[in-house]
mmCIF file of C-alpha atoms in Angstrom:
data_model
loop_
_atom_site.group_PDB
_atom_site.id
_atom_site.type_symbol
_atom_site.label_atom_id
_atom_site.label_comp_id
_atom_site.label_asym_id
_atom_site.label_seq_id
_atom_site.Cartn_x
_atom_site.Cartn_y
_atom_site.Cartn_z
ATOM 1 C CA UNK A 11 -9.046 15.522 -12.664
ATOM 2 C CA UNK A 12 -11.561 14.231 -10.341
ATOM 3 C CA UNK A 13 -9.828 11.989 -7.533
ATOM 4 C CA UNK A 14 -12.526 9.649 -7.102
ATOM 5 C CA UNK A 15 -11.578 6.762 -9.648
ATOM 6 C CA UNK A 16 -8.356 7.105 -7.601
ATOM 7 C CA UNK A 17 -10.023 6.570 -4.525
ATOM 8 C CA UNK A 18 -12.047 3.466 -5.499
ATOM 9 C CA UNK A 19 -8.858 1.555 -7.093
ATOM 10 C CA UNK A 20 -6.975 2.484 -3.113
ATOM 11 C CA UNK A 21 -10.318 1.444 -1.583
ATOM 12 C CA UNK A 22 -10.282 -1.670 -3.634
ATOM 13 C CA UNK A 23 -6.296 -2.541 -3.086
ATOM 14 C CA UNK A 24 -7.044 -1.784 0.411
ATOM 15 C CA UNK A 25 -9.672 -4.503 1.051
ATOM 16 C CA UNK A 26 -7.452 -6.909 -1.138
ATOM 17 C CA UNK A 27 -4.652 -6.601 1.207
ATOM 18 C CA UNK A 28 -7.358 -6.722 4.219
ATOM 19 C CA UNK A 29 -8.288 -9.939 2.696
ATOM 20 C CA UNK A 30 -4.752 -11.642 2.214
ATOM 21 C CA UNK A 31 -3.437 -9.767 5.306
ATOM 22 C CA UNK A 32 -6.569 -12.127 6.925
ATOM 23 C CA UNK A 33 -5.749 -14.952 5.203
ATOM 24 C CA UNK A 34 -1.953 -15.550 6.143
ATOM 25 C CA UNK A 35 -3.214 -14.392 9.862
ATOM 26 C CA UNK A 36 -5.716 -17.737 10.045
ATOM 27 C CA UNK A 37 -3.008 -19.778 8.239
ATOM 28 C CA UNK A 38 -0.678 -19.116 11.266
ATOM 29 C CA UNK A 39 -3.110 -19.336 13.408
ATOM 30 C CA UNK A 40 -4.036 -22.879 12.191
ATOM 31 C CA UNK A 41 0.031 -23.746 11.852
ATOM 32 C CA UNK A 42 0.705 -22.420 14.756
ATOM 33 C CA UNK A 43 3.623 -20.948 12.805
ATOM 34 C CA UNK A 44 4.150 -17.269 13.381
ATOM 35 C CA UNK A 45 7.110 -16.803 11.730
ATOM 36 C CA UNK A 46 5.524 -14.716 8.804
ATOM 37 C CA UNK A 47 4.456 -12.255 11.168
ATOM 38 C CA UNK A 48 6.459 -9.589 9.800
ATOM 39 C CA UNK A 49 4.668 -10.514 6.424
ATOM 40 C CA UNK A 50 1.331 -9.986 7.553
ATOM 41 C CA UNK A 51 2.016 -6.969 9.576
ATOM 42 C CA UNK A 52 3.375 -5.265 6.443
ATOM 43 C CA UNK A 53 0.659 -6.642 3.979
ATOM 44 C CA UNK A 54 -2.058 -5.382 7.188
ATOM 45 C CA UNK A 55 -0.421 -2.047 7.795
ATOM 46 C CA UNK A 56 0.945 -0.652 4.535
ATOM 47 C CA UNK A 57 -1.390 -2.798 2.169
ATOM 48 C CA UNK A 58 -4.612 -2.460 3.971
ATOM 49 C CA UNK A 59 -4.342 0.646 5.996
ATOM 50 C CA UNK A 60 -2.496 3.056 4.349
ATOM 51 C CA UNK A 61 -4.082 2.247 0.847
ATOM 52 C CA UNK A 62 -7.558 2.827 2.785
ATOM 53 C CA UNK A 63 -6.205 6.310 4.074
ATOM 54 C CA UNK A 64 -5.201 6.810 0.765
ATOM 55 C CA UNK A 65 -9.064 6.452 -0.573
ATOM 56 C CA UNK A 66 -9.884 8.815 2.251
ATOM 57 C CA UNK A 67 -7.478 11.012 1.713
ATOM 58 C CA UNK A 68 -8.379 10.977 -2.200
ATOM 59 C CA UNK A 69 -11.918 11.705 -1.618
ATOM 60 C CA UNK A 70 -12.134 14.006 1.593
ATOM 61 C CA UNK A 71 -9.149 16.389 0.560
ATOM 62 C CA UNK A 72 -7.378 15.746 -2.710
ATOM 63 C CA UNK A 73 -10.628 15.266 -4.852
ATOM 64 C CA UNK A 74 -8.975 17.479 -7.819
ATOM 65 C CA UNK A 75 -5.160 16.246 -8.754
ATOM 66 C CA UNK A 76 -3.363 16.105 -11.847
ATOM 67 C CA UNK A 77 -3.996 12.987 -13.662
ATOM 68 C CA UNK A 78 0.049 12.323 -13.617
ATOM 69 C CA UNK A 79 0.542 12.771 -10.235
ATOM 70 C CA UNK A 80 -2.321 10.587 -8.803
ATOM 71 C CA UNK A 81 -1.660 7.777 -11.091
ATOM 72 C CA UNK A 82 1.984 7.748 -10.105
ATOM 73 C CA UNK A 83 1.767 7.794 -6.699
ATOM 74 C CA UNK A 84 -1.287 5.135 -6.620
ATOM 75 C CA UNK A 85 0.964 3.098 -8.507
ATOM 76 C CA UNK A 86 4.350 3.197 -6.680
ATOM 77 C CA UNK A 87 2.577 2.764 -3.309
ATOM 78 C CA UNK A 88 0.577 -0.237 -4.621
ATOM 79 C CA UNK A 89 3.651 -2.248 -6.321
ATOM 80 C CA UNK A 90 5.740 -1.019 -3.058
ATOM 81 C CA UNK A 91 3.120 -2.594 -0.851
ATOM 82 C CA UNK A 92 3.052 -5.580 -3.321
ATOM 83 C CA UNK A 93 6.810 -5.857 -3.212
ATOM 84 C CA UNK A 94 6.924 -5.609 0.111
ATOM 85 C CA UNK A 95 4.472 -7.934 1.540
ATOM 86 C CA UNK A 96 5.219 -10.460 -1.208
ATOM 87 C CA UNK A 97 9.211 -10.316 -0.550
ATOM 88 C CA UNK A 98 9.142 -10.491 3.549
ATOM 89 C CA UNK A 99 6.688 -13.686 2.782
ATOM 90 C CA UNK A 100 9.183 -15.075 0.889
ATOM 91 C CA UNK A 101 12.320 -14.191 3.297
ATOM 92 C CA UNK A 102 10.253 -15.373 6.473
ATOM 93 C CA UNK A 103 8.778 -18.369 4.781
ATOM 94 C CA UNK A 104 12.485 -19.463 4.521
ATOM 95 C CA UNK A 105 12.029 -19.873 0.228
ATOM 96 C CA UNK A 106 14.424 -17.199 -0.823
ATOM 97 C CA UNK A 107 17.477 -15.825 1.100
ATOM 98 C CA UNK A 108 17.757 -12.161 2.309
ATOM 99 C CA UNK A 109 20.373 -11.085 -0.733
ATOM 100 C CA UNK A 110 18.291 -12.770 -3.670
ATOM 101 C CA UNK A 111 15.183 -10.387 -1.843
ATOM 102 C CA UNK A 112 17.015 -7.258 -0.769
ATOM 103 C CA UNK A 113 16.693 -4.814 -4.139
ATOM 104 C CA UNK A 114 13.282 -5.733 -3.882
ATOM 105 C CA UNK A 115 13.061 -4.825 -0.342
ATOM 106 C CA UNK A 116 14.614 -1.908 -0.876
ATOM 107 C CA UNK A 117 12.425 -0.782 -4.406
ATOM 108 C CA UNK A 118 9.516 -1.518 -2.053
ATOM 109 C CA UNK A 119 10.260 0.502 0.709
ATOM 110 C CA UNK A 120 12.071 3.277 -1.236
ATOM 111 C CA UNK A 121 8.513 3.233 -3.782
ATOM 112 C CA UNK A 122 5.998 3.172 -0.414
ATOM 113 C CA UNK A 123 8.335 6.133 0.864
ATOM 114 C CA UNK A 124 7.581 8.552 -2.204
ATOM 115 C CA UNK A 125 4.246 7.405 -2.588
ATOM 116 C CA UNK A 126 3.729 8.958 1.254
ATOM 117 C CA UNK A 127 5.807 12.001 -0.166
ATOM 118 C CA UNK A 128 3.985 12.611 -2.984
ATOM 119 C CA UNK A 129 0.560 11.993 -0.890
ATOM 120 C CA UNK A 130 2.080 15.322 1.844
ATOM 121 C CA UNK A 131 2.348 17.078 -1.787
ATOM 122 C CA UNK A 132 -1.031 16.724 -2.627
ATOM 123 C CA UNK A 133 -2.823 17.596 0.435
ATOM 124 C CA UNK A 134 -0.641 20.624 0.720
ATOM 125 C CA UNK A 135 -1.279 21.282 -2.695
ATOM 126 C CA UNK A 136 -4.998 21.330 -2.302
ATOM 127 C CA UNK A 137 -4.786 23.303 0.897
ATOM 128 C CA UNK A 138 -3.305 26.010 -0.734
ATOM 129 C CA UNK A 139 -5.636 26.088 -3.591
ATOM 130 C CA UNK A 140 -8.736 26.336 -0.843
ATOM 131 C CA UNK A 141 -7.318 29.215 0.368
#
């Protein structure tokens, strides 16, 4: 399949994140709270950035992948990020305790991690088939 309907939806997660990642920044700016830092790191670097190397990625290299294979690995690194970001808000911001968050924590970081792996499949995938 053509990659590039995969590498709108990262584009478009990617400025989402940019956006929220933004948001909570200004909010602790304003509060002069910074305790969600770890929060808006995660939401900025794995949201934002890595979703928008993912669209790059998608369109520069991979731009033919099974259907299966992009879908699933747009999707686990998208609910990781999600799970992620929305979980260390949540632990930070003092509303939930660390065991109540910590198999989503860990379903977060374990779904980001095989997203990445299944990303190094891909682009040595389509190395191969360029020759």
């Amino acid at each position: 399949m053509d990659t590039s309907r995969i590498a709108r939806w990262h584009l478009l997660f990617a400025l989402t994140f940019a956006v929220l990642g933004m948001c909570l920044g200004i909010y602790m700016a304003v509060s002069q709270d910074h305790t969600l830092h770890p929060a808006h790191a995660h939401i900025l670097l794995i949201g934002f950035v890595i979703s928008a190397l993912y669209a790059m990625i998608y369109r520069l290299w991979v731009t033919r992948a099974r259907r299966a294979t992009a879908m699933v690995q747009t999707a686990l690194h998208e609910l990781g990020a999600v799970l992620l970001g929305g979980s260390l808000m949540l632990l930070y911001g003092g509303v939930v305790p660390e065991p109540a968050l910590g198999p989503f924590l860990g379903v977060g970081a374990i779904s980001v991690l095989t997203a990445v792996v299944m990303m190094i499949i891909q682009v040595m995938g389509a190395a191969a088939a360029q020759g």
